[in-house]
mmCIF file with all atom_site columns, C-alpha atoms in Angstrom:
data_model
loop_
_atom_site.group_PDB
_atom_site.id
_atom_site.type_symbol
_atom_site.label_atom_id
_atom_site.label_alt_id
_atom_site.label_comp_id
_atom_site.label_asym_id
_atom_site.label_entity_id
_atom_site.label_seq_id
_atom_site.pdbx_PDB_ins_code
_atom_site.Cartn_x
_atom_site.Cartn_y
_atom_site.Cartn_z
_atom_site.occupancy
_atom_site.B_iso_or_equiv
_atom_site.pdbx_formal_charge
_atom_site.auth_seq_id
_atom_site.auth_comp_id
_atom_site.auth_asym_id
_atom_site.auth_atom_id
_atom_site.pdbx_PDB_model_num
ATOM 1   C CA . MET T 1 1   ? 3.860   -23.044 20.929  1.00 0.00 ? 19  MET T CA 1
ATOM 2   C CA . THR T 1 2   ? 5.411   -26.480 20.820  1.00 0.00 ? 20  THR T CA 1
ATOM 3   C CA . PHE T 1 3   ? 6.638   -28.318 23.838  1.00 0.00 ? 21  PHE T CA 1
ATOM 4   C CA . PRO T 1 4   ? 9.765   -30.488 24.093  1.00 0.00 ? 22  PRO T CA 1
ATOM 5   C CA . GLY T 1 5   ? 8.969   -34.046 23.109  1.00 0.00 ? 23  GLY T CA 1
ATOM 6   C CA . ILE T 1 6   ? 5.769   -33.187 21.232  1.00 0.00 ? 24  ILE T CA 1
ATOM 7   C CA . GLU T 1 7   ? 7.213   -34.753 18.096  1.00 0.00 ? 25  GLU T CA 1
ATOM 8   C CA . HIS T 1 8   ? 7.056   -38.134 19.891  1.00 0.00 ? 26  HIS T CA 1
ATOM 9   C CA . ASP T 1 9   ? 3.443   -37.736 21.004  1.00 0.00 ? 27  ASP T CA 1
ATOM 10  C CA . PRO T 1 10  ? 1.170   -39.862 18.787  1.00 0.00 ? 28  PRO T CA 1
ATOM 11  C CA . GLN T 1 11  ? -1.856  -37.757 19.826  1.00 0.00 ? 29  GLN T CA 1
ATOM 12  C CA . ALA T 1 12  ? -0.299  -34.475 18.679  1.00 0.00 ? 30  ALA T CA 1
ATOM 13  C CA . PRO T 1 13  ? -1.435  -33.063 15.325  1.00 0.00 ? 31  PRO T CA 1
ATOM 14  C CA . GLN T 1 14  ? 1.071   -33.869 12.619  1.00 0.00 ? 32  GLN T CA 1
ATOM 15  C CA . VAL T 1 15  ? 2.536   -31.101 10.473  1.00 0.00 ? 33  VAL T CA 1
ATOM 16  C CA . ASN T 1 16  ? 2.450   -31.724 6.768   1.00 0.00 ? 34  ASN T CA 1
ATOM 17  C CA . PRO T 1 17  ? 5.876   -30.718 5.365   1.00 0.00 ? 35  PRO T CA 1
ATOM 18  C CA . ASP T 1 18  ? 4.406   -30.285 1.881   1.00 0.00 ? 36  ASP T CA 1
ATOM 19  C CA . MET T 1 19  ? 1.880   -27.761 3.177   1.00 0.00 ? 37  MET T CA 1
ATOM 20  C CA . LEU T 1 20  ? 4.643   -25.904 4.993   1.00 0.00 ? 38  LEU T CA 1
ATOM 21  C CA . ALA T 1 21  ? 6.632   -25.714 1.745   1.00 0.00 ? 39  ALA T CA 1
ATOM 22  C CA . VAL T 1 22  ? 3.585   -24.463 -0.155  1.00 0.00 ? 40  VAL T CA 1
ATOM 23  C CA . GLU T 1 23  ? 2.941   -21.780 2.452   1.00 0.00 ? 41  GLU T CA 1
ATOM 24  C CA . GLU T 1 24  ? 6.582   -20.692 2.404   1.00 0.00 ? 42  GLU T CA 1
ATOM 25  C CA . ARG T 1 25  ? 6.525   -20.444 -1.398  1.00 0.00 ? 43  ARG T CA 1
ATOM 26  C CA . ARG T 1 26  ? 3.314   -18.369 -1.239  1.00 0.00 ? 44  ARG T CA 1
ATOM 27  C CA . ARG T 1 27  ? 4.975   -15.918 1.180   1.00 0.00 ? 45  ARG T CA 1
ATOM 28  C CA . GLU T 1 28  ? 8.028   -15.636 -1.075  1.00 0.00 ? 46  GLU T CA 1
ATOM 29  C CA . ARG T 1 29  ? 5.859   -14.972 -4.131  1.00 0.00 ? 47  ARG T CA 1
ATOM 30  C CA . GLU T 1 30  ? 3.804   -12.391 -2.254  1.00 0.00 ? 48  GLU T CA 1
ATOM 31  C CA . ALA T 1 31  ? 6.982   -10.597 -1.172  1.00 0.00 ? 49  ALA T CA 1
ATOM 32  C CA . GLU T 1 32  ? 8.328   -10.671 -4.737  1.00 0.00 ? 50  GLU T CA 1
ATOM 33  C CA . TYR T 1 33  ? 5.158   -9.529  -6.529  1.00 0.00 ? 51  TYR T CA 1
ATOM 34  C CA . GLY T 1 34  ? 3.348   -7.557  -3.821  1.00 0.00 ? 52  GLY T CA 1
ATOM 35  C CA . VAL T 1 35  ? 5.396   -4.353  -3.789  1.00 0.00 ? 53  VAL T CA 1
ATOM 36  C CA . TRP T 1 36  ? 5.660   -2.882  -7.309  1.00 0.00 ? 54  TRP T CA 1
ATOM 37  C CA . VAL T 1 37  ? 3.075   -2.266  -10.028 1.00 0.00 ? 55  VAL T CA 1
ATOM 38  C CA . ALA T 1 38  ? 3.640   -1.118  -13.617 1.00 0.00 ? 56  ALA T CA 1
ATOM 39  C CA . VAL T 1 39  ? 2.387   2.417   -14.286 1.00 0.00 ? 57  VAL T CA 1
ATOM 40  C CA . GLN T 1 40  ? 2.927   2.275   -18.043 1.00 0.00 ? 58  GLN T CA 1
ATOM 41  C CA . ASP T 1 41  ? 3.713   -0.257  -20.746 1.00 0.00 ? 59  ASP T CA 1
ATOM 42  C CA . ILE T 1 42  ? 7.141   -1.788  -20.155 1.00 0.00 ? 60  ILE T CA 1
ATOM 43  C CA . PRO T 1 43  ? 8.661   -3.122  -23.372 1.00 0.00 ? 61  PRO T CA 1
ATOM 44  C CA . TRP T 1 44  ? 11.171  -5.949  -23.340 1.00 0.00 ? 62  TRP T CA 1
ATOM 45  C CA . GLY T 1 45  ? 12.598  -6.275  -26.800 1.00 0.00 ? 63  GLY T CA 1
ATOM 46  C CA . THR T 1 46  ? 9.634   -6.560  -29.145 1.00 0.00 ? 64  THR T CA 1
ATOM 47  C CA . VAL T 1 47  ? 7.129   -7.738  -26.526 1.00 0.00 ? 65  VAL T CA 1
ATOM 48  C CA . LEU T 1 48  ? 5.515   -6.161  -23.498 1.00 0.00 ? 66  LEU T CA 1
ATOM 49  C CA . ALA T 1 49  ? 6.981   -7.269  -20.182 1.00 0.00 ? 67  ALA T CA 1
ATOM 50  C CA . ALA T 1 50  ? 4.190   -5.561  -18.250 1.00 0.00 ? 68  ALA T CA 1
ATOM 51  C CA . ILE T 1 51  ? 1.134   -3.410  -18.789 1.00 0.00 ? 69  ILE T CA 1
ATOM 52  C CA . PRO T 1 52  ? -0.261  -0.779  -16.396 1.00 0.00 ? 70  PRO T CA 1
ATOM 53  C CA . GLY T 1 53  ? -1.643  -2.324  -13.220 1.00 0.00 ? 71  GLY T CA 1
ATOM 54  C CA . MET T 1 54  ? 0.348   -5.540  -13.576 1.00 0.00 ? 72  MET T CA 1
ATOM 55  C CA . PRO T 1 55  ? 2.455   -6.672  -10.586 1.00 0.00 ? 73  PRO T CA 1
ATOM 56  C CA . VAL T 1 56  ? 6.175   -6.500  -11.302 1.00 0.00 ? 74  VAL T CA 1
ATOM 57  C CA . PRO T 1 57  ? 8.801   -8.639  -9.527  1.00 0.00 ? 75  PRO T CA 1
ATOM 58  C CA . ALA T 1 58  ? 10.812  -6.695  -6.955  1.00 0.00 ? 76  ALA T CA 1
ATOM 59  C CA . SER T 1 59  ? 14.052  -8.375  -8.018  1.00 0.00 ? 77  SER T CA 1
ATOM 60  C CA . THR T 1 60  ? 13.568  -7.148  -11.596 1.00 0.00 ? 78  THR T CA 1
ATOM 61  C CA . VAL T 1 61  ? 12.813  -3.603  -10.432 1.00 0.00 ? 79  VAL T CA 1
ATOM 62  C CA . GLU T 1 62  ? 15.986  -3.578  -8.322  1.00 0.00 ? 80  GLU T CA 1
ATOM 63  C CA . ARG T 1 63  ? 18.156  -5.101  -11.035 1.00 0.00 ? 81  ARG T CA 1
ATOM 64  C CA . LEU T 1 64  ? 16.945  -2.936  -13.943 1.00 0.00 ? 82  LEU T CA 1
ATOM 65  C CA . LYS T 1 65  ? 16.183  0.226   -11.896 1.00 0.00 ? 83  LYS T CA 1
ATOM 66  C CA . TRP T 1 66  ? 12.669  0.516   -13.339 1.00 0.00 ? 84  TRP T CA 1
ATOM 67  C CA . ASN T 1 67  ? 11.610  2.634   -10.374 1.00 0.00 ? 85  ASN T CA 1
ATOM 68  C CA . GLU T 1 68  ? 14.237  5.257   -11.270 1.00 0.00 ? 86  GLU T CA 1
ATOM 69  C CA . LEU T 1 69  ? 12.953  5.282   -14.854 1.00 0.00 ? 87  LEU T CA 1
ATOM 70  C CA . GLY T 1 70  ? 9.378   5.890   -13.712 1.00 0.00 ? 88  GLY T CA 1
ATOM 71  C CA . LEU T 1 71  ? 8.086   2.616   -15.160 1.00 0.00 ? 89  LEU T CA 1
ATOM 72  C CA . VAL T 1 72  ? 6.802   1.264   -11.831 1.00 0.00 ? 90  VAL T CA 1
ATOM 73  C CA . ALA T 1 73  ? 5.418   2.572   -8.550  1.00 0.00 ? 91  ALA T CA 1
ATOM 74  C CA . LYS T 1 74  ? 4.883   1.025   -5.151  1.00 0.00 ? 92  LYS T CA 1
ATOM 75  C CA . ARG T 1 75  ? 1.375   -0.322  -4.732  1.00 0.00 ? 93  ARG T CA 1
ATOM 76  C CA . ASP T 1 76  ? 0.751   1.820   -1.647  1.00 0.00 ? 94  ASP T CA 1
ATOM 77  C CA . SER T 1 77  ? 1.987   5.075   -3.219  1.00 0.00 ? 95  SER T CA 1
ATOM 78  C CA . LYS T 1 78  ? -0.266  7.722   -4.729  1.00 0.00 ? 96  LYS T CA 1
ATOM 79  C CA . ALA T 1 79  ? 0.793   6.790   -8.288  1.00 0.00 ? 97  ALA T CA 1
ATOM 80  C CA . GLY T 1 80  ? 0.364   3.097   -7.533  1.00 0.00 ? 98  GLY T CA 1
ATOM 81  C CA . ARG T 1 81  ? -3.103  3.630   -6.124  1.00 0.00 ? 99  ARG T CA 1
ATOM 82  C CA . GLU T 1 82  ? -4.101  5.706   -9.141  1.00 0.00 ? 100 GLU T CA 1
ATOM 83  C CA . VAL T 1 83  ? -3.031  3.070   -11.669 1.00 0.00 ? 101 VAL T CA 1
ATOM 84  C CA . LEU T 1 84  ? -4.583  0.228   -9.657  1.00 0.00 ? 102 LEU T CA 1
ATOM 85  C CA . GLU T 1 85  ? -7.903  2.073   -9.451  1.00 0.00 ? 103 GLU T CA 1
ATOM 86  C CA . ARG T 1 86  ? -7.804  3.071   -13.122 1.00 0.00 ? 104 ARG T CA 1
ATOM 87  C CA . THR T 1 87  ? -7.078  -0.453  -14.334 1.00 0.00 ? 105 THR T CA 1
ATOM 88  C CA . GLY T 1 88  ? -9.301  -2.194  -11.774 1.00 0.00 ? 106 GLY T CA 1
ATOM 89  C CA . THR T 1 89  ? -6.489  -4.445  -10.560 1.00 0.00 ? 107 THR T CA 1
ATOM 90  C CA . ALA T 1 90  ? -6.527  -3.449  -6.888  1.00 0.00 ? 108 ALA T CA 1
ATOM 91  C CA . THR T 1 91  ? -7.179  -6.217  -4.393  1.00 0.00 ? 109 THR T CA 1
ATOM 92  C CA . THR T 1 92  ? -10.258 -6.215  -2.185  1.00 0.00 ? 110 THR T CA 1
ATOM 93  C CA . GLU T 1 93  ? -8.071  -5.533  0.850   1.00 0.00 ? 111 GLU T CA 1
ATOM 94  C CA . GLU T 1 94  ? -6.505  -2.503  -0.858  1.00 0.00 ? 112 GLU T CA 1
ATOM 95  C CA . ARG T 1 95  ? -9.915  -1.115  -1.791  1.00 0.00 ? 113 ARG T CA 1
ATOM 96  C CA . GLN T 1 96  ? -11.163 -1.529  1.781   1.00 0.00 ? 114 GLN T CA 1
ATOM 97  C CA . ARG T 1 97  ? -8.026  0.105   3.215   1.00 0.00 ? 115 ARG T CA 1
ATOM 98  C CA . TRP T 1 98  ? -8.329  3.027   0.782   1.00 0.00 ? 116 TRP T CA 1
ATOM 99  C CA . ALA T 1 99  ? -12.018 3.489   1.660   1.00 0.00 ? 117 ALA T CA 1
ATOM 100 C CA . GLU T 1 100 ? -11.095 3.676   5.351   1.00 0.00 ? 118 GLU T CA 1
ATOM 101 C CA . GLN T 1 101 ? -8.269  6.129   4.620   1.00 0.00 ? 119 GLN T CA 1
ATOM 102 C CA . ASP T 1 102 ? -10.547 8.307   2.483   1.00 0.00 ? 120 ASP T CA 1
ATOM 103 C CA . LYS T 1 103 ? -13.237 8.308   5.166   1.00 0.00 ? 121 LYS T CA 1
ATOM 104 C CA . ALA T 1 104 ? -10.719 9.278   7.857   1.00 0.00 ? 122 ALA T CA 1
ATOM 105 C CA . ALA T 1 105 ? -9.317  12.049  5.644   1.00 0.00 ? 123 ALA T CA 1
ATOM 106 C CA . ALA T 1 106 ? -12.823 13.387  4.945   1.00 0.00 ? 124 ALA T CA 1
ATOM 107 C CA . GLU T 1 107 ? -13.659 13.404  8.658   1.00 0.00 ? 125 GLU T CA 1
ATOM 108 C CA . LYS T 1 108 ? -10.389 15.177  9.430   1.00 0.00 ? 126 LYS T CA 1
ATOM 109 C CA . ALA T 1 109 ? -11.056 17.790  6.742   1.00 0.00 ? 127 ALA T CA 1
ATOM 110 C CA . ALA T 1 110 ? -14.595 18.348  8.021   1.00 0.00 ? 128 ALA T CA 1
ATOM 111 C CA . ALA T 1 111 ? -13.310 18.768  11.578  1.00 0.00 ? 129 ALA T CA 1
ATOM 112 C CA . ALA T 1 112 ? -10.647 21.205  10.392  1.00 0.00 ? 130 ALA T CA 1
ATOM 113 C CA . ALA T 1 113 ? -13.253 23.209  8.467   1.00 0.00 ? 131 ALA T CA 1
ATOM 114 C CA . GLU T 1 114 ? -15.470 23.501  11.553  1.00 0.00 ? 132 GLU T CA 1
ATOM 115 C CA . LYS T 1 115 ? -12.645 24.508  13.897  1.00 0.00 ? 133 LYS T CA 1
ATOM 116 C CA . PRO T 1 116 ? -11.862 27.967  12.425  1.00 0.00 ? 134 PRO T CA 1
ATOM 117 C CA . ALA T 1 117 ? -15.566 28.816  12.275  1.00 0.00 ? 135 ALA T CA 1
ATOM 118 C CA . ALA T 1 118 ? -15.961 28.064  15.982  1.00 0.00 ? 136 ALA T CA 1
ATOM 119 C CA . LYS T 1 119 ? -12.913 30.101  16.946  1.00 0.00 ? 137 LYS T CA 1
ATOM 120 C CA . THR T 1 120 ? -13.906 33.250  15.049  1.00 0.00 ? 138 THR T CA 1
ATOM 121 C CA . ARG T 1 121 ? -13.842 36.272  17.352  1.00 0.00 ? 139 ARG T CA 1
ATOM 122 C CA . THR T 1 122 ? -15.072 39.716  16.691  1.00 0.00 ? 140 THR T CA 1
ATOM 123 C CA . THR T 1 123 ? -12.945 42.641  17.679  1.00 0.00 ? 141 THR T CA 1
ATOM 124 C CA . THR T 1 124 ? -14.096 46.174  18.124  1.00 0.00 ? 142 THR T CA 1
ATOM 125 C CA . THR T 1 125 ? -12.015 49.209  17.494  1.00 0.00 ? 143 THR T CA 1
ATOM 126 C CA . THR T 1 126 ? -12.638 52.683  18.731  1.00 0.00 ? 144 THR T CA 1
ATOM 127 C CA . THR T 1 127 ? -11.500 55.764  17.032  1.00 0.00 ? 145 THR T CA 1
ATOM 128 C CA . THR T 1 128 ? -11.057 59.074  18.718  1.00 0.00 ? 146 THR T CA 1
ATOM 129 C CA . THR T 1 129 ? -11.504 62.396  17.149  1.00 0.00 ? 147 THR T CA 1
ATOM 130 C CA . GLU T 1 130 ? -8.511  64.566  16.921  1.00 0.00 ? 148 GLU T CA 1
ATOM 131 C CA . GLY T 1 131 ? -8.223  67.068  19.693  1.00 0.00 ? 149 GLY T CA 1
ATOM 132 C CA . ALA T 1 132 ? -10.552 65.282  22.120  1.00 0.00 ? 150 ALA T CA 1
ATOM 133 C CA . ARG T 1 133 ? -8.787  64.211  25.274  1.00 0.00 ? 151 ARG T CA 1
#
């Protein structure tokens, strides 16, 4: 939090405008390249624009509708995860998040498997012979 007049305080830490610009550019690049990943080779003329696992700019996906053509998938989707794992291009954070999700899913499945076994009841039926009252 900044206080009024802090810009005139010689003791206050100075903000480097170049570092602010660099950080802003990094955020923009992350937003542009952090959403979509190629799931197959994407040709552009006679060259490849992207190969599986490669980040694809969001503006290009929107403009050329590559998501509707099945050429790209969101990084956090099932198809995106599969291609990132297969190509080894997932980030460390993604791998850690997936490990946590897989562990939680395994624990949930184990709990669900134990629940029906604990709730099993036996019922008895009696049959009467015909004519006995």
